[in-house]
PDB file of C-alpha atoms and ligand atoms in Angstrom:
ATOM      1  CA  MET F 160      95.730  90.097  86.825  1.00 61.00           C
ATOM      2  CA  LYS F 161      99.297  88.603  86.854  1.00 66.00           C
ATOM      3  CA  LEU F 162     101.416  89.247  90.097  1.00 78.00           C
ATOM      4  CA  ASN F 163     105.095  89.211  89.810  1.00 90.00           C
ATOM      5  CA  HIS F 164     107.175  89.773  93.083  1.00 97.00           C
ATOM      6  CA  ILE F 165     105.268  90.550  96.668  1.00 98.00           C
ATOM      7  CA  LEU F 166     107.319  92.964  98.424  1.00 97.00           C
ATOM      8  CA  GLU F 167     105.273  95.660 100.406  1.00 97.00           C
ATOM      9  CA  SER F 168     101.487  96.521 100.779  1.00 96.00           C
ATOM     10  CA  GLN F 169     101.581  99.401  98.831  1.00 95.00           C
ATOM     11  CA  GLN F 170     101.868  97.797  95.497  1.00 96.00           C
ATOM     12  CA  PHE F 171      98.196  96.234  95.821  1.00 97.00           C
ATOM     13  CA  THR F 172      95.834  98.272  94.307  1.00 96.00           C
ATOM     14  CA  ARG F 173      91.932  98.130  94.787  1.00 97.00           C
ATOM     15  CA  PRO F 174      91.251  96.266  91.794  1.00 97.00           C
ATOM     16  CA  LEU F 175      94.183  93.542  92.750  1.00 97.00           C
ATOM     17  CA  ILE F 176      92.645  93.356  96.304  1.00 98.00           C
ATOM     18  CA  ASN F 177      88.972  92.514  95.181  1.00 97.00           C
ATOM     19  CA  GLU F 178      90.728  89.843  92.608  1.00 97.00           C
ATOM     20  CA  LEU F 179      92.560  88.243  95.503  1.00 98.00           C
ATOM     21  CA  PHE F 180      89.702  88.175  97.909  1.00 98.00           C
ATOM     22  CA  ALA F 181      87.691  86.372  95.115  1.00 98.00           C
ATOM     23  CA  VAL F 182      90.268  83.960  94.383  1.00 98.00           C
ATOM     24  CA  ALA F 183      90.789  83.480  98.148  1.00 98.00           C
ATOM     25  CA  ASN F 184      86.995  82.590  98.356  1.00 98.00           C
ATOM     26  CA  GLN F 185      87.320  79.915  95.602  1.00 98.00           C
ATOM     27  CA  MET F 186      90.349  78.577  97.561  1.00 98.00           C
ATOM     28  CA  ASP F 187      88.192  78.090 100.501  1.00 98.00           C
ATOM     29  CA  ARG F 188      86.127  75.572  98.299  1.00 98.00           C
ATOM     30  CA  VAL F 189      89.433  73.911  96.939  1.00 98.00           C
ATOM     31  CA  LEU F 190      90.731  73.414 100.426  1.00 98.00           C
ATOM     32  CA  VAL F 191      87.283  72.040 101.686  1.00 97.00           C
ATOM     33  CA  ARG F 192      87.307  69.228  98.992  1.00 97.00           C
ATOM     34  CA  GLY F 193      91.100  68.425  99.920  1.00 98.00           C
ATOM     35  CA  GLY F 194      93.010  70.485  97.402  1.00 98.00           C
ATOM     36  CA  THR F 195      93.820  70.245  93.586  1.00 98.00           C
ATOM     37  CA  GLN F 196      96.544  69.140  91.266  1.00 98.00           C
ATOM     38  CA  ASP F 197      96.640  72.389  89.267  1.00 97.00           C
ATOM     39  CA  TYR F 198     100.240  73.231  90.015  1.00 98.00           C
ATOM     40  CA  ASN F 199     101.902  69.886  90.185  1.00 98.00           C
ATOM     41  CA  ASN F 200     104.815  71.233  87.814  1.00 98.00           C
ATOM     42  CA  LYS F 201     105.805  74.008  90.338  1.00 98.00           C
ATOM     43  CA  ILE F 202     108.177  73.837  92.911  1.00 98.00           C
ATOM     44  CA  MET F 203     108.334  76.642  95.829  1.00 98.00           C
ATOM     45  CA  ALA F 204     111.451  77.345  98.066  1.00 98.00           C
ATOM     46  CA  THR F 205     110.904  78.512 101.707  1.00 98.00           C
ATOM     47  CA  LEU F 206     113.820  80.526 102.778  1.00 97.00           C
ATOM     48  CA  PHE F 207     113.383  81.645 106.250  1.00 97.00           C
ATOM     49  CA  TYR F 208     116.199  83.345 108.190  1.00 95.00           C
ATOM     50  CA  GLU F 209     113.715  84.002 111.299  1.00 94.00           C
ATOM     51  CA  PRO F 210     111.643  81.708 113.004  1.00 93.00           C
ATOM     52  CA  SER F 211     107.793  81.401 111.950  1.00 95.00           C
ATOM     53  CA  THR F 212     104.967  79.133 112.508  1.00 96.00           C
ATOM     54  CA  ARG F 213     101.835  80.388 110.607  1.00 97.00           C
ATOM     55  CA  THR F 214     103.474  82.144 107.883  1.00 98.00           C
ATOM     56  CA  ARG F 215     105.807  79.049 106.974  1.00 98.00           C
ATOM     57  CA  PHE F 216     103.533  76.276 107.538  1.00 98.00           C
ATOM     58  CA  SER F 217     100.442  78.031 105.682  1.00 98.00           C
ATOM     59  CA  PHE F 218     102.605  78.966 102.579  1.00 98.00           C
ATOM     60  CA  GLU F 219     103.703  75.203 102.399  1.00 98.00           C
ATOM     61  CA  ALA F 220     100.432  73.813 103.088  1.00 98.00           C
ATOM     62  CA  ALA F 221      99.076  76.229 100.443  1.00 98.00           C
ATOM     63  CA  MET F 222     101.572  74.952  98.054  1.00 98.00           C
ATOM     64  CA  HIS F 223     100.886  71.350  98.910  1.00 98.00           C
ATOM     65  CA  ARG F 224      97.007  71.877  98.413  1.00 98.00           C
ATOM     66  CA  LEU F 225      97.744  73.456  95.032  1.00 98.00           C
ATOM     67  CA  GLY F 226      99.453  70.146  94.117  1.00 98.00           C
ATOM     68  CA  GLY F 227     102.957  71.666  93.949  1.00 98.00           C
ATOM     69  CA  ARG F 228     106.134  70.737  95.874  1.00 98.00           C
ATOM     70  CA  VAL F 229     108.273  72.544  98.573  1.00 98.00           C
ATOM     71  CA  ILE F 230     111.855  72.590  99.093  1.00 98.00           C
ATOM     72  CA  SER F 231     113.306  74.189 102.044  1.00 95.00           C
ATOM     73  CA  THR F 232     116.062  74.627 104.490  1.00 90.00           C
ATOM     74  CA  GLU F 233     114.955  74.057 108.423  1.00 81.00           C
ATOM     75  CA  ASN F 234     116.567  77.258 109.314  1.00 81.00           C
ATOM     76  CA  ALA F 235     118.421  79.524 106.707  1.00 80.00           C
ATOM     77  CA  ARG F 236     120.257  81.396 109.131  1.00 80.00           C
ATOM     78  CA  ASP F 237     121.789  78.253 110.466  1.00 79.00           C
ATOM     79  CA  PHE F 238     121.704  75.787 107.829  1.00 73.00           C
ATOM     80  CA  SER F 239     122.177  77.572 104.370  1.00 74.00           C
ATOM     81  CA  SER F 240     125.323  78.787 103.003  1.00 75.00           C
ATOM     82  CA  GLY F 241     124.696  82.112 104.532  1.00 71.00           C
ATOM     83  CA  THR F 242     126.970  80.662 107.524  1.00 75.00           C
ATOM     84  CA  THR F 243     129.759  80.725 105.303  1.00 77.00           C
ATOM     85  CA  GLY F 244     129.214  84.508 104.450  1.00 81.00           C
ATOM     86  CA  GLU F 245     127.572  83.719 100.976  1.00 89.00           C
ATOM     87  CA  SER F 246     125.682  86.591 100.249  1.00 94.00           C
ATOM     88  CA  LEU F 247     121.584  86.754 100.152  1.00 95.00           C
ATOM     89  CA  GLU F 248     121.980  87.679  96.342  1.00 96.00           C
ATOM     90  CA  ASP F 249     124.116  84.851  95.719  1.00 96.00           C
ATOM     91  CA  THR F 250     121.823  82.612  97.626  1.00 96.00           C
ATOM     92  CA  ILE F 251     118.925  83.925  95.778  1.00 97.00           C
ATOM     93  CA  ASN F 252     120.885  83.382  92.179  1.00 97.00           C
ATOM     94  CA  VAL F 253     121.275  79.795  92.875  1.00 97.00           C
ATOM     95  CA  LEU F 254     117.953  78.999  94.072  1.00 97.00           C
ATOM     96  CA  ASN F 255     116.590  80.767  90.762  1.00 98.00           C
ATOM     97  CA  ASN F 256     117.834  77.382  89.102  1.00 98.00           C
ATOM     98  CA  TYR F 257     115.978  75.176  91.072  1.00 98.00           C
ATOM     99  CA  THR F 258     112.295  76.769  92.014  1.00 98.00           C
ATOM    100  CA  ASP F 259     109.509  78.755  90.537  1.00 98.00           C
ATOM    101  CA  VAL F 260     108.720  80.769  93.519  1.00 98.00           C
ATOM    102  CA  ILE F 261     110.832  81.681  96.789  1.00 98.00           C
ATOM    103  CA  VAL F 262     109.024  82.727 100.068  1.00 98.00           C
ATOM    104  CA  LEU F 263     111.698  84.632 102.025  1.00 98.00           C
ATOM    105  CA  ARG F 264     111.524  85.591 105.497  1.00 97.00           C
ATOM    106  CA  HIS F 265     114.840  87.933 106.256  1.00 96.00           C
ATOM    107  CA  ASN F 266     116.155  89.558 109.144  1.00 93.00           C
ATOM    108  CA  GLU F 267     116.969  92.772 107.467  1.00 94.00           C
ATOM    109  CA  ILE F 268     114.199  95.508 106.514  1.00 94.00           C
ATOM    110  CA  ASP F 269     114.070  95.260 102.650  1.00 93.00           C
ATOM    111  CA  GLY F 270     115.915  92.000 102.354  1.00 96.00           C
ATOM    112  CA  SER F 271     113.192  91.109 100.149  1.00 97.00           C
ATOM    113  CA  LYS F 272     113.829  93.783  97.816  1.00 97.00           C
ATOM    114  CA  ARG F 273     117.644  92.745  97.327  1.00 97.00           C
ATOM    115  CA  ALA F 274     116.477  89.342  96.631  1.00 98.00           C
ATOM    116  CA  ALA F 275     113.924  90.762  94.014  1.00 97.00           C
ATOM    117  CA  LYS F 276     116.583  92.857  92.301  1.00 97.00           C
ATOM    118  CA  VAL F 277     118.485  89.479  91.379  1.00 98.00           C
ATOM    119  CA  SER F 278     115.735  87.150  90.999  1.00 98.00           C
ATOM    120  CA  HIS F 279     114.114  85.774  87.942  1.00 97.00           C
ATOM    121  CA  VAL F 280     111.380  84.390  89.790  1.00 97.00           C
ATOM    122  CA  PRO F 281     108.880  85.710  92.104  1.00 98.00           C
ATOM    123  CA  ILE F 282     109.866  86.695  95.554  1.00 98.00           C
ATOM    124  CA  ILE F 283     107.665  86.732  98.276  1.00 98.00           C
ATOM    125  CA  ASN F 284     108.141  88.955 101.336  1.00 98.00           C
ATOM    126  CA  ALA F 285     106.989  86.668 104.361  1.00 98.00           C
ATOM    127  CA  GLY F 286     108.334  89.365 106.950  1.00 97.00           C
ATOM    128  CA  ASP F 287     111.684  91.551 106.652  1.00 95.00           C
ATOM    129  CA  GLY F 288     113.342  92.827 109.920  1.00 89.00           C
ATOM    130  CA  LYS F 289     111.899  94.637 112.611  1.00 89.00           C
ATOM    131  CA  GLY F 290     110.065  97.710 111.448  1.00 89.00           C
ATOM    132  CA  GLY F 291     109.905  96.403 107.945  1.00 94.00           C
ATOM    133  CA  GLN F 292     106.974  94.709 106.035  1.00 96.00           C
ATOM    134  CA  HIS F 293     104.815  91.609 106.007  1.00 97.00           C
ATOM    135  CA  PRO F 294     102.672  91.989 103.138  1.00 98.00           C
ATOM    136  CA  THR F 295     100.797  88.668 102.863  1.00 98.00           C
ATOM    137  CA  GLN F 296     100.041  88.749 106.436  1.00 98.00           C
ATOM    138  CA  ALA F 297      98.194  92.083 105.795  1.00 98.00           C
ATOM    139  CA  LEU F 298      96.393  90.747 103.136  1.00 98.00           C
ATOM    140  CA  LEU F 299      94.926  88.210 104.972  1.00 98.00           C
ATOM    141  CA  ASP F 300      94.179  90.562 107.862  1.00 98.00           C
ATOM    142  CA  LEU F 301      92.364  92.641 105.297  1.00 98.00           C
ATOM    143  CA  TYR F 302      90.641  89.300 104.056  1.00 98.00           C
ATOM    144  CA  THR F 303      89.677  88.718 107.779  1.00 98.00           C
ATOM    145  CA  ILE F 304      88.108  92.095 108.498  1.00 98.00           C
ATOM    146  CA  TYR F 305      86.068  91.976 104.966  1.00 98.00           C
ATOM    147  CA  LYS F 306      84.719  88.405 105.839  1.00 97.00           C
ATOM    148  CA  GLU F 307      83.824  89.072 109.169  1.00 98.00           C
ATOM    149  CA  ARG F 308      82.232  92.668 108.781  1.00 96.00           C
ATOM    150  CA  GLY F 309      81.248  92.311 105.145  1.00 95.00           C
ATOM    151  CA  SER F 310      83.130  95.262 104.074  1.00 95.00           C
ATOM    152  CA  ILE F 311      85.773  97.643 104.963  1.00 97.00           C
ATOM    153  CA  GLU F 312      84.806 101.284 104.092  1.00 97.00           C
ATOM    154  CA  GLY F 313      83.712 103.292 107.142  1.00 97.00           C
ATOM    155  CA  LEU F 314      85.056 100.997 109.863  1.00 98.00           C
ATOM    156  CA  LYS F 315      86.905 102.136 112.930  1.00 98.00           C
ATOM    157  CA  ILE F 316      90.039 100.096 113.624  1.00 98.00           C
ATOM    158  CA  ALA F 317      92.116 100.149 116.764  1.00 98.00           C
ATOM    159  CA  PHE F 318      95.868  98.888 116.584  1.00 98.00           C
ATOM    160  CA  SER F 319      97.257  98.303 120.218  1.00 97.00           C
ATOM    161  CA  GLY F 320     100.584  97.248 121.234  1.00 95.00           C
ATOM    162  CA  ASP F 321     104.096  97.281 119.581  1.00 93.00           C
ATOM    163  CA  LEU F 322     103.046  99.706 116.836  1.00 96.00           C
ATOM    164  CA  ALA F 323     106.675 101.255 116.010  1.00 93.00           C
ATOM    165  CA  ASP F 324     108.355  97.888 114.814  1.00 89.00           C
ATOM    166  CA  GLY F 325     105.314  95.682 114.398  1.00 92.00           C
ATOM    167  CA  ARG F 326     105.609  94.856 110.588  1.00 95.00           C
ATOM    168  CA  THR F 327     102.060  93.419 110.152  1.00 96.00           C
ATOM    169  CA  VAL F 328     100.408  96.572 111.563  1.00 97.00           C
ATOM    170  CA  ARG F 329     102.686  98.819 109.433  1.00 96.00           C
ATOM    171  CA  SER F 330     101.802  96.601 106.101  1.00 97.00           C
ATOM    172  CA  LEU F 331      97.957  96.723 107.280  1.00 98.00           C
ATOM    173  CA  SER F 332      98.047 100.625 107.650  1.00 98.00           C
ATOM    174  CA  TYR F 333      98.901 100.705 103.955  1.00 97.00           C
ATOM    175  CA  LEU F 334      96.053  98.518 102.757  1.00 98.00           C
ATOM    176  CA  LEU F 335      93.566 100.205 104.889  1.00 98.00           C
ATOM    177  CA  GLY F 336      94.245 103.488 103.709  1.00 96.00           C
ATOM    178  CA  LYS F 337      92.891 102.512 100.384  1.00 96.00           C
ATOM    179  CA  PHE F 338      89.326 102.141 101.481  1.00 97.00           C
ATOM    180  CA  GLU F 339      86.981 105.034 102.224  1.00 96.00           C
ATOM    181  CA  ARG F 340      86.280 106.477 105.543  1.00 97.00           C
ATOM    182  CA  VAL F 341      88.334 103.987 107.533  1.00 98.00           C
ATOM    183  CA  LYS F 342      89.366 105.590 110.887  1.00 98.00           C
ATOM    184  CA  LEU F 343      92.466 104.040 112.422  1.00 98.00           C
ATOM    185  CA  TYR F 344      93.256 104.440 116.103  1.00 98.00           C
ATOM    186  CA  PHE F 345      96.874 103.881 117.086  1.00 98.00           C
ATOM    187  CA  VAL F 346      96.900 102.973 120.794  1.00 98.00           C
ATOM    188  CA  ALA F 347     100.336 102.528 122.425  1.00 96.00           C
ATOM    189  CA  PRO F 348     102.561 104.327 125.075  1.00 94.00           C
ATOM    190  CA  GLN F 349     104.919 106.909 123.209  1.00 94.00           C
ATOM    191  CA  ILE F 350     108.038 104.475 122.952  1.00 91.00           C
ATOM    192  CA  ILE F 351     106.155 102.142 120.692  1.00 94.00           C
ATOM    193  CA  GLN F 352     103.814 104.398 119.016  1.00 96.00           C
ATOM    194  CA  MET F 353     103.344 104.201 115.158  1.00 97.00           C
ATOM    195  CA  LYS F 354     106.406 105.776 113.512  1.00 96.00           C
ATOM    196  CA  ASN F 355     105.984 109.034 111.169  1.00 97.00           C
ATOM    197  CA  ASP F 356     106.711 107.375 107.721  1.00 95.00           C
ATOM    198  CA  ILE F 357     103.154 105.594 108.145  1.00 97.00           C
ATOM    199  CA  LEU F 358     101.481 108.669 109.609  1.00 97.00           C
ATOM    200  CA  GLU F 359     102.987 110.627 106.714  1.00 97.00           C
ATOM    201  CA  TYR F 360     101.521 108.313 104.159  1.00 96.00           C
ATOM    202  CA  LEU F 361      98.140 108.475 106.049  1.00 97.00           C
ATOM    203  CA  ASP F 362      98.193 112.228 105.999  1.00 97.00           C
ATOM    204  CA  ASN F 363      99.143 112.589 102.333  1.00 96.00           C
ATOM    205  CA  ASN F 364      96.276 110.123 101.407  1.00 95.00           C
ATOM    206  CA  GLU F 365      93.797 111.871 103.754  1.00 96.00           C
ATOM    207  CA  VAL F 366      93.072 108.879 105.892  1.00 97.00           C
ATOM    208  CA  TRP F 367      91.572 109.397 109.302  1.00 98.00           C
ATOM    209  CA  TYR F 368      93.548 108.604 112.265  1.00 98.00           C
ATOM    210  CA  ASP F 369      93.888 109.347 116.262  1.00 97.00           C
ATOM    211  CA  LEU F 370      97.030 108.449 118.598  1.00 98.00           C
ATOM    212  CA  HIS F 371      95.741 107.221 121.867  1.00 97.00           C
ATOM    213  CA  ASP F 372      97.710 105.826 124.729  1.00 96.00           C
ATOM    214  CA  ASP F 373      94.624 104.110 126.951  1.00 96.00           C
ATOM    215  CA  LEU F 374      92.949 101.299 125.128  1.00 96.00           C
ATOM    216  CA  LYS F 375      90.210 101.253 127.413  1.00 94.00           C
ATOM    217  CA  SER F 376      88.969 104.545 126.141  1.00 94.00           C
ATOM    218  CA  VAL F 377      88.617 103.436 122.706  1.00 97.00           C
ATOM    219  CA  VAL F 378      87.445  99.883 122.950  1.00 97.00           C
ATOM    220  CA  SER F 379      83.740 100.816 123.065  1.00 97.00           C
ATOM    221  CA  ASP F 380      84.169 102.852 119.921  1.00 97.00           C
ATOM    222  CA  VAL F 381      85.679 100.532 117.263  1.00 98.00           C
ATOM    223  CA  ASP F 382      84.586  97.825 114.960  1.00 98.00           C
ATOM    224  CA  VAL F 383      87.974  95.830 114.896  1.00 98.00           C
ATOM    225  CA  ILE F 384      90.985  95.672 117.963  1.00 98.00           C
ATOM    226  CA  TYR F 385      93.961  94.536 116.318  1.00 98.00           C
ATOM    227  CA  GLN F 386      96.241  93.430 119.168  1.00 98.00           C
ATOM    228  CA  THR F 387     100.059  92.931 118.910  1.00 97.00           C
ATOM    229  CA  ARG F 388     102.691  91.736 121.186  1.00 94.00           C
ATOM    230  CA  ILE F 389     104.871  93.931 122.970  1.00 91.00           C
ATOM    231  CA  ASP F 390     108.540  93.015 122.164  1.00 85.00           C
ATOM    232  CA  LYS F 391     110.326  92.692 125.609  1.00 86.00           C
ATOM    233  CA  ASP F 392     113.812  93.406 123.848  1.00 82.00           C
ATOM    234  CA  ARG F 393     112.618  96.877 123.286  1.00 80.00           C
ATOM    235  CA  PHE F 394     112.576  98.004 126.943  1.00 84.00           C
ATOM    236  CA  GLY F 395     116.054  96.834 127.731  1.00 84.00           C
ATOM    237  CA  GLU F 396     116.662  97.100 131.337  1.00 84.00           C
ATOM    238  CA  LYS F 397     113.288  98.897 132.048  1.00 87.00           C
ATOM    239  CA  VAL F 398     111.986  95.590 132.679  1.00 89.00           C
ATOM    240  CA  ASP F 399     109.227  97.619 134.922  1.00 92.00           C
ATOM    241  CA  ASP F 400     108.079  99.556 131.922  1.00 89.00           C
ATOM    242  CA  TYR F 401     107.447  96.447 129.890  1.00 91.00           C
ATOM    243  CA  GLU F 402     105.643  94.685 132.592  1.00 91.00           C
ATOM    244  CA  LYS F 403     103.411  97.885 133.176  1.00 92.00           C
ATOM    245  CA  TYR F 404     102.465  98.111 129.349  1.00 92.00           C
ATOM    246  CA  THR F 405     101.728  94.342 129.083  1.00 92.00           C
ATOM    247  CA  LYS F 406      99.339  95.000 131.917  1.00 92.00           C
ATOM    248  CA  GLU F 407      97.954  98.307 130.208  1.00 93.00           C
ATOM    249  CA  TYR F 408      97.507  96.852 126.783  1.00 94.00           C
ATOM    250  CA  TYR F 409      95.777  93.482 127.620  1.00 95.00           C
ATOM    251  CA  ILE F 410      92.476  92.224 126.335  1.00 97.00           C
ATOM    252  CA  ASP F 411      90.450  90.335 129.043  1.00 97.00           C
ATOM    253  CA  ARG F 412      86.813  90.027 129.919  1.00 96.00           C
ATOM    254  CA  ASN F 413      86.610  93.616 131.134  1.00 96.00           C
ATOM    255  CA  VAL F 414      87.728  94.752 127.658  1.00 96.00           C
ATOM    256  CA  LEU F 415      85.008  92.364 126.146  1.00 97.00           C
ATOM    257  CA  GLN F 416      82.112  93.605 128.201  1.00 97.00           C
ATOM    258  CA  ARG F 417      83.292  97.303 126.913  1.00 97.00           C
ATOM    259  CA  MET F 418      83.101  96.065 123.116  1.00 98.00           C
ATOM    260  CA  ALA F 419      80.299  96.315 120.829  1.00 98.00           C
ATOM    261  CA  LYS F 420      78.663  93.201 120.324  1.00 97.00           C
ATOM    262  CA  HIS F 421      79.522  93.285 116.434  1.00 97.00           C
ATOM    263  CA  ALA F 422      83.204  93.977 117.037  1.00 98.00           C
ATOM    264  CA  ILE F 423      86.241  91.503 116.576  1.00 98.00           C
ATOM    265  CA  ILE F 424      89.647  90.951 118.235  1.00 98.00           C
ATOM    266  CA  MET F 425      92.350  90.075 115.789  1.00 98.00           C
ATOM    267  CA  HIS F 426      95.830  89.364 116.515  1.00 98.00           C
ATOM    268  CA  PRO F 427      98.524  88.030 113.887  1.00 98.00           C
ATOM    269  CA  LEU F 428      99.858  85.829 116.499  1.00 97.00           C
ATOM    270  CA  PRO F 429     101.831  84.301 118.371  1.00 95.00           C
ATOM    271  CA  ARG F 430     100.683  85.956 121.498  1.00 94.00           C
ATOM    272  CA  LEU F 431     102.380  85.914 124.855  1.00 91.00           C
ATOM    273  CA  LYS F 432     100.391  87.830 127.291  1.00 87.00           C
ATOM    274  CA  GLU F 433      98.299  90.603 125.647  1.00 94.00           C
ATOM    275  CA  ILE F 434      95.009  88.443 125.138  1.00 97.00           C
ATOM    276  CA  SER F 435      93.790  86.416 128.215  1.00 97.00           C
ATOM    277  CA  PRO F 436      92.715  82.840 127.002  1.00 97.00           C
ATOM    278  CA  GLU F 437      89.456  83.607 128.570  1.00 97.00           C
ATOM    279  CA  VAL F 438      88.522  85.690 125.497  1.00 97.00           C
ATOM    280  CA  ASP F 439      89.352  82.716 122.913  1.00 98.00           C
ATOM    281  CA  ASN F 440      85.680  81.238 123.294  1.00 97.00           C
ATOM    282  CA  ASP F 441      84.046  84.489 122.868  1.00 98.00           C
ATOM    283  CA  PRO F 442      82.646  84.579 119.098  1.00 98.00           C
ATOM    284  CA  ARG F 443      84.445  88.299 118.684  1.00 98.00           C
ATOM    285  CA  ALA F 444      87.900  86.545 119.044  1.00 98.00           C
ATOM    286  CA  ALA F 445      88.487  86.082 115.308  1.00 98.00           C
ATOM    287  CA  TYR F 446      92.168  85.443 115.570  1.00 98.00           C
ATOM    288  CA  PHE F 447      92.161  81.845 115.094  1.00 98.00           C
ATOM    289  CA  ARG F 448      89.605  82.340 112.051  1.00 98.00           C
ATOM    290  CA  GLN F 449      92.286  84.930 110.773  1.00 98.00           C
ATOM    291  CA  ALA F 450      95.042  82.187 110.735  1.00 98.00           C
ATOM    292  CA  ARG F 451      92.930  79.904 108.952  1.00 98.00           C
ATOM    293  CA  ASN F 452      92.509  82.701 106.268  1.00 98.00           C
ATOM    294  CA  GLY F 453      96.167  82.789 105.861  1.00 98.00           C
ATOM    295  CA  ILE F 454      96.337  79.130 103.787  1.00 98.00           C
ATOM    296  CA  LEU F 455      93.390  80.640 101.602  1.00 98.00           C
ATOM    297  CA  VAL F 456      95.051  83.985 100.822  1.00 98.00           C
ATOM    298  CA  ARG F 457      98.646  82.161 100.178  1.00 98.00           C
ATOM    299  CA  MET F 458      96.694  79.796  97.883  1.00 98.00           C
ATOM    300  CA  ALA F 459      95.016  82.411  96.032  1.00 98.00           C
ATOM    301  CA  LEU F 460      98.583  84.479  95.954  1.00 98.00           C
ATOM    302  CA  LEU F 461     100.414  81.721  94.605  1.00 98.00           C
ATOM    303  CA  SER F 462      97.667  80.835  92.282  1.00 97.00           C
ATOM    304  CA  MET F 463      97.905  84.280  90.945  1.00 96.00           C
ATOM    305  CA  LEU F 464     101.836  84.292  90.561  1.00 96.00           C
ATOM    306  CA  PHE F 465     101.714  81.119  88.617  1.00 95.00           C
TER     307      PHE F 465
HETATM  308  N1  LIG E 515     101.974  86.053 112.066  1.00 86.03           N
HETATM  309  C1  LIG E 515     103.085  85.639 111.827  1.00 86.03           C
HETATM  310  O1  LIG E 515     103.746  86.022 110.871  1.00 86.03           O
HETATM  311  O2  LIG E 515     103.399  84.561 112.607  1.00 86.03           O
HETATM  312  P1  LIG E 515     104.579  83.628 112.400  1.00 86.03           P
HETATM  313  O3  LIG E 515     105.857  84.588 112.639  1.00 86.03           O
HETATM  314  O4  LIG E 515     104.388  82.460 113.215  1.00 86.03           O
HETATM  315  O5  LIG E 515     105.014  83.278 110.716  1.00 86.03           O
END
C-alpha cells in the first residue's frame, strides 16, 4: 500500500498497520546489517519549529540507514525564513523544489495539514502543537505493544499524566480504538484528564474506557502503563498542584511491586520526574526499547512513502 501524507492516526487502517508492522520487522534486519542503499536517490528535509531528540534523530538516522540524504535547519523557528514572517505555506512550496519528503514538527495544531494542502511531496507530521497529534510516535508505540505483548486485542492499557494536551496519548487512543476488546484507563486529575473529542471518538467506535484519578488503584489490573510527563506550564502559579500531581502520578518500585509480571511500562520520553530511575533495570521497563522501535517504524514509513 502506498502512503502519501502522514498527518493523523485516524488515517491508518488495520491492513495498513499490519503492513507497517511487517515492514518494520524487515527493517530490524536491515538495521542490524548496517542499512541499505535502496533510497540513495532520495532527499528528506527535517523542518522542526519545536525541540526534539527522538523524533528528529530517529527520522534522520532512518533516512541515512535507507541510503538517503537529509537536509535540515538547526531550529526552524529561529533559523528559517519564518523569522522574517514568511508563511509556512511559502516555506513548504519552496522546499518542494529541493526534497522528496518533509518531516515537520510545528507549534500549531494542524500545522501539518496546512503544509499538506500546498505540498506535492509527502508531509510527515512529527508532532503539531499542544493537544495536536503525533502519529508516527503513536505507530511506534503500537508496534512496541505488539512486539512486547504479542498482540493488541483484549489488552488493558492505562494512560497516566497529562492526557489533555498529550499529543502522543491522543494519537495512540485513536489507533487502539481500532482493535477488538481493548480497554483504556485514563488516569489523571480532572484538570489534565482526556478531552471530550477523544472520548466521543471512543464512544462512537464502542471502545471501552474508564476515567480514574488514582494510579495505584489501576496498576495491578493492566497490561500496559503508558506514563507521560506533566507540563508545569499548565498550572501557572499553582506550583503546589503541579508538585502534588508529580508525586501522585509517579512510577517507582512500589508501583512495580503491584504490577503484573507480564505488564510493561511505556513512556514517549523525555521524562522528568514521573518514572524513578530505579525502575529502568526492571525488564518491564520498555521505554528505551520503545525508543529503538522509533527508527524501525520510521524506516518502514519512509520506505512505504517512497
Ligand atoms: N517522543 C518524542 O516525540 O520525543 P522528542 O520530543 O524528543 O522527539
